[in-house]
CSV table of C-alpha atoms in Angstrom, one decimal:
chain,number,residue,atom,x,y,z
A,1,MET,CA,-11.4,105.5,88.8
A,2,LEU,CA,-14.8,106.4,88.7
A,3,THR,CA,-16.8,109.0,87.7
A,4,ILE,CA,-21.0,109.6,87.9
A,5,GLU,CA,-21.5,113.0,85.4
A,6,ARG,CA,-23.9,115.0,82.6
A,7,ALA,CA,-24.1,112.5,80.0
A,8,LEU,CA,-22.8,114.0,76.4
A,9,LYS,CA,-23.9,113.4,73.3
A,10,THR,CA,-21.6,111.4,71.9
A,11,ASP,CA,-22.3,109.2,75.1
A,12,VAL,CA,-25.9,108.1,73.6
A,13,GLU,CA,-24.5,105.6,71.8
A,14,ALA,CA,-23.1,103.9,74.6
A,15,ILE,CA,-26.1,104.2,76.7
A,16,VAL,CA,-28.5,102.7,73.5
A,17,ALA,CA,-26.2,99.8,73.9
A,18,MET,CA,-26.7,99.0,77.5
A,19,LEU,CA,-30.4,99.8,77.1
A,20,ALA,CA,-30.7,97.2,74.7
A,21,ASP,CA,-28.4,94.8,76.2
A,22,ASP,CA,-31.3,92.4,78.3
A,23,PRO,CA,-34.2,90.9,77.5
A,24,LEU,CA,-37.0,93.1,77.4
A,25,GLY,CA,-34.5,96.1,75.9
A,26,ALA,CA,-33.3,94.0,72.7
A,27,GLN,CA,-37.4,93.7,72.3
A,28,ARG,CA,-37.5,97.6,72.1
A,29,GLU,CA,-34.3,99.2,71.4
A,30,THR,CA,-32.7,99.9,68.0
A,31,PRO,CA,-29.0,100.4,68.7
A,32,ASP,CA,-28.1,100.5,64.7
A,33,ASP,CA,-30.2,103.8,64.4
A,34,LEU,CA,-29.1,106.3,66.5
A,35,SER,CA,-31.6,109.1,65.0
A,36,ARG,CA,-34.3,109.3,67.0
A,37,TYR,CA,-32.0,108.6,70.5
A,38,LEU,CA,-30.1,111.5,69.1
A,39,GLU,CA,-33.1,113.6,69.1
A,40,ALA,CA,-34.3,112.5,72.5
A,41,PHE,CA,-31.1,112.9,73.3
A,42,GLU,CA,-31.0,117.2,73.0
A,43,VAL,CA,-35.0,116.8,74.6
A,44,ILE,CA,-33.4,116.0,77.5
A,45,ASP,CA,-30.4,118.0,77.4
A,46,ALA,CA,-32.4,120.9,77.1
A,47,ASP,CA,-34.6,120.6,80.1
A,48,PRO,CA,-33.1,121.7,83.0
A,49,HIS,CA,-35.6,119.3,85.0
A,50,GLN,CA,-33.3,116.1,83.6
A,51,TYR,CA,-30.0,115.1,84.5
A,52,LEU,CA,-29.3,112.1,81.8
A,53,ALA,CA,-25.8,110.6,84.1
A,54,VAL,CA,-23.1,108.3,83.0
A,55,ALA,CA,-20.9,106.3,84.8
A,56,ARG,CA,-17.6,106.2,83.7
A,57,ARG,CA,-14.5,104.4,84.6
A,58,ASN,CA,-11.2,105.6,82.9
A,59,GLY,CA,-12.8,107.7,80.4
A,60,ARG,CA,-15.4,104.5,79.8
A,61,VAL,CA,-19.1,104.6,80.1
A,62,VAL,CA,-20.7,101.9,82.4
A,63,GLY,CA,-23.4,103.0,83.3
A,64,THR,CA,-26.7,105.1,83.2
A,65,LEU,CA,-29.3,106.7,84.9
A,66,GLN,CA,-32.0,109.7,84.1
A,67,LEU,CA,-33.1,112.1,87.1
A,68,THR,CA,-36.3,113.4,86.7
A,69,VAL,CA,-37.1,116.7,89.4
A,70,LEU,CA,-41.3,116.8,89.4
A,71,PRO,CA,-42.3,119.7,91.3
A,72,GLY,CA,-45.8,118.8,92.5
A,73,LEU,CA,-48.7,120.3,94.5
A,74,SER,CA,-49.7,117.2,96.5
A,75,ARG,CA,-48.1,116.3,100.2
A,76,GLN,CA,-47.6,119.9,100.6
A,77,GLY,CA,-46.2,121.4,97.3
A,78,ALA,CA,-43.3,118.6,97.9
A,79,THR,CA,-40.7,118.1,94.8
A,80,ARG,CA,-40.3,114.5,94.2
A,81,ALA,CA,-37.4,112.8,91.8
A,82,GLN,CA,-38.1,110.1,89.1
A,83,ILE,CA,-35.4,107.4,88.1
A,84,GLU,CA,-35.9,106.0,85.2
A,85,ALA,CA,-33.3,103.4,82.6
A,86,VAL,CA,-31.1,102.2,85.0
A,87,ARG,CA,-28.0,100.3,84.0
A,88,VAL,CA,-25.3,98.6,84.3
A,89,HIS,CA,-22.6,97.4,81.5
A,90,THR,CA,-21.8,94.1,81.7
A,91,ASP,CA,-18.4,93.4,82.6
A,92,GLU,CA,-19.7,96.0,85.7
A,93,ARG,CA,-23.1,94.1,87.2
A,94,GLY,CA,-22.1,92.7,90.8
A,95,SER,CA,-18.5,95.3,91.2
A,96,GLY,CA,-21.2,98.0,93.0
A,97,LEU,CA,-21.6,100.5,90.2
A,98,GLY,CA,-25.3,100.0,90.6
A,99,SER,CA,-25.6,100.9,94.3
A,100,ASP,CA,-22.9,103.5,93.4
A,101,LEU,CA,-25.5,105.7,90.7
A,102,LEU,CA,-28.2,105.5,93.0
A,103,GLU,CA,-26.6,106.6,96.4
A,104,TRP,CA,-25.7,109.4,93.5
A,105,ALA,CA,-29.3,109.8,92.4
A,106,GLU,CA,-30.3,110.0,95.9
A,107,ARG,CA,-28.0,113.0,96.9
A,108,GLU,CA,-28.5,114.8,93.4
A,109,ALA,CA,-32.0,114.6,94.2
A,110,ARG,CA,-31.6,115.8,97.9
A,111,GLY,CA,-29.6,118.8,96.6
A,112,ARG,CA,-32.4,119.9,93.9
A,113,GLY,CA,-34.9,119.8,97.3
A,114,CYS,CA,-36.9,116.4,96.5
A,115,VAL,CA,-38.0,115.1,99.4
A,116,MET,CA,-39.0,111.5,97.6
A,117,LEU,CA,-37.2,109.7,95.0
A,118,GLN,CA,-39.0,107.5,93.0
A,119,LEU,CA,-38.5,104.8,90.7
A,120,THR,CA,-40.6,102.3,87.9
A,121,SER,CA,-39.6,98.5,87.5
A,122,ASP,CA,-40.6,96.4,85.1
A,123,VAL,CA,-42.7,93.4,86.6
A,124,LYS,CA,-40.4,91.0,85.5
A,125,ARG,CA,-37.7,92.6,86.1
A,126,GLN,CA,-37.4,90.0,89.9
A,127,ASP,CA,-33.6,90.3,90.0
A,128,ALA,CA,-34.0,94.2,89.9
A,129,HIS,CA,-36.7,94.9,92.9
A,130,ARG,CA,-34.5,92.9,94.9
A,131,PHE,CA,-31.9,95.4,94.0
A,132,TYR,CA,-34.0,98.5,95.1
A,133,GLU,CA,-35.1,96.9,98.2
A,134,ARG,CA,-32.0,96.0,99.5
A,135,LEU,CA,-31.2,100.1,99.5
A,136,GLY,CA,-34.3,101.0,100.8
A,137,TYR,CA,-37.0,101.3,98.2
A,138,GLU,CA,-39.8,99.8,99.5
A,139,PRO,CA,-43.2,98.8,96.5
A,140,SER,CA,-45.3,100.8,97.6
A,141,HIS,CA,-47.4,102.0,94.9
A,142,ILE,CA,-48.9,99.8,92.0
A,143,GLY,CA,-47.7,101.6,89.0
A,144,PHE,CA,-49.9,102.2,85.7
A,145,LYS,CA,-48.6,102.4,81.6
A,146,LYS,CA,-50.6,102.9,78.9
A,147,ARG,CA,-48.8,102.2,75.1
A,148,LEU,CA,-50.7,105.3,73.3
A,149,VAL,CA,-48.6,104.1,69.7
């Protein structure tokens, strides 16, 4: 049975393992030291505009994403939701779990009054781009990032 729910502190290790389980994540994540991740979890968990979700199958964490609600003035004061860090465990890829996670995020965002759901994806993740487009996401903007450290 699959459930999607708010992540617990005890889920951080499994989430970080999924973040590190691809060529890009392997370069930036450090699953052997969870201290910074646990600190970040506390901040995320305390913020009512953040929802760190995990998908569980039979009690095991098999997917994750972070949903952030962004109130704004543009678009006549519209509230948006941002999806980050979508990951599916290696054993579950191709099972439809990614679609389930994003459908859950859409329902959650609508329930919070959001009028738009947005995400970014690394330009190197071409398979992910095709996946998002199949689900109705449009590559309508160019994203920019600047490293500060």
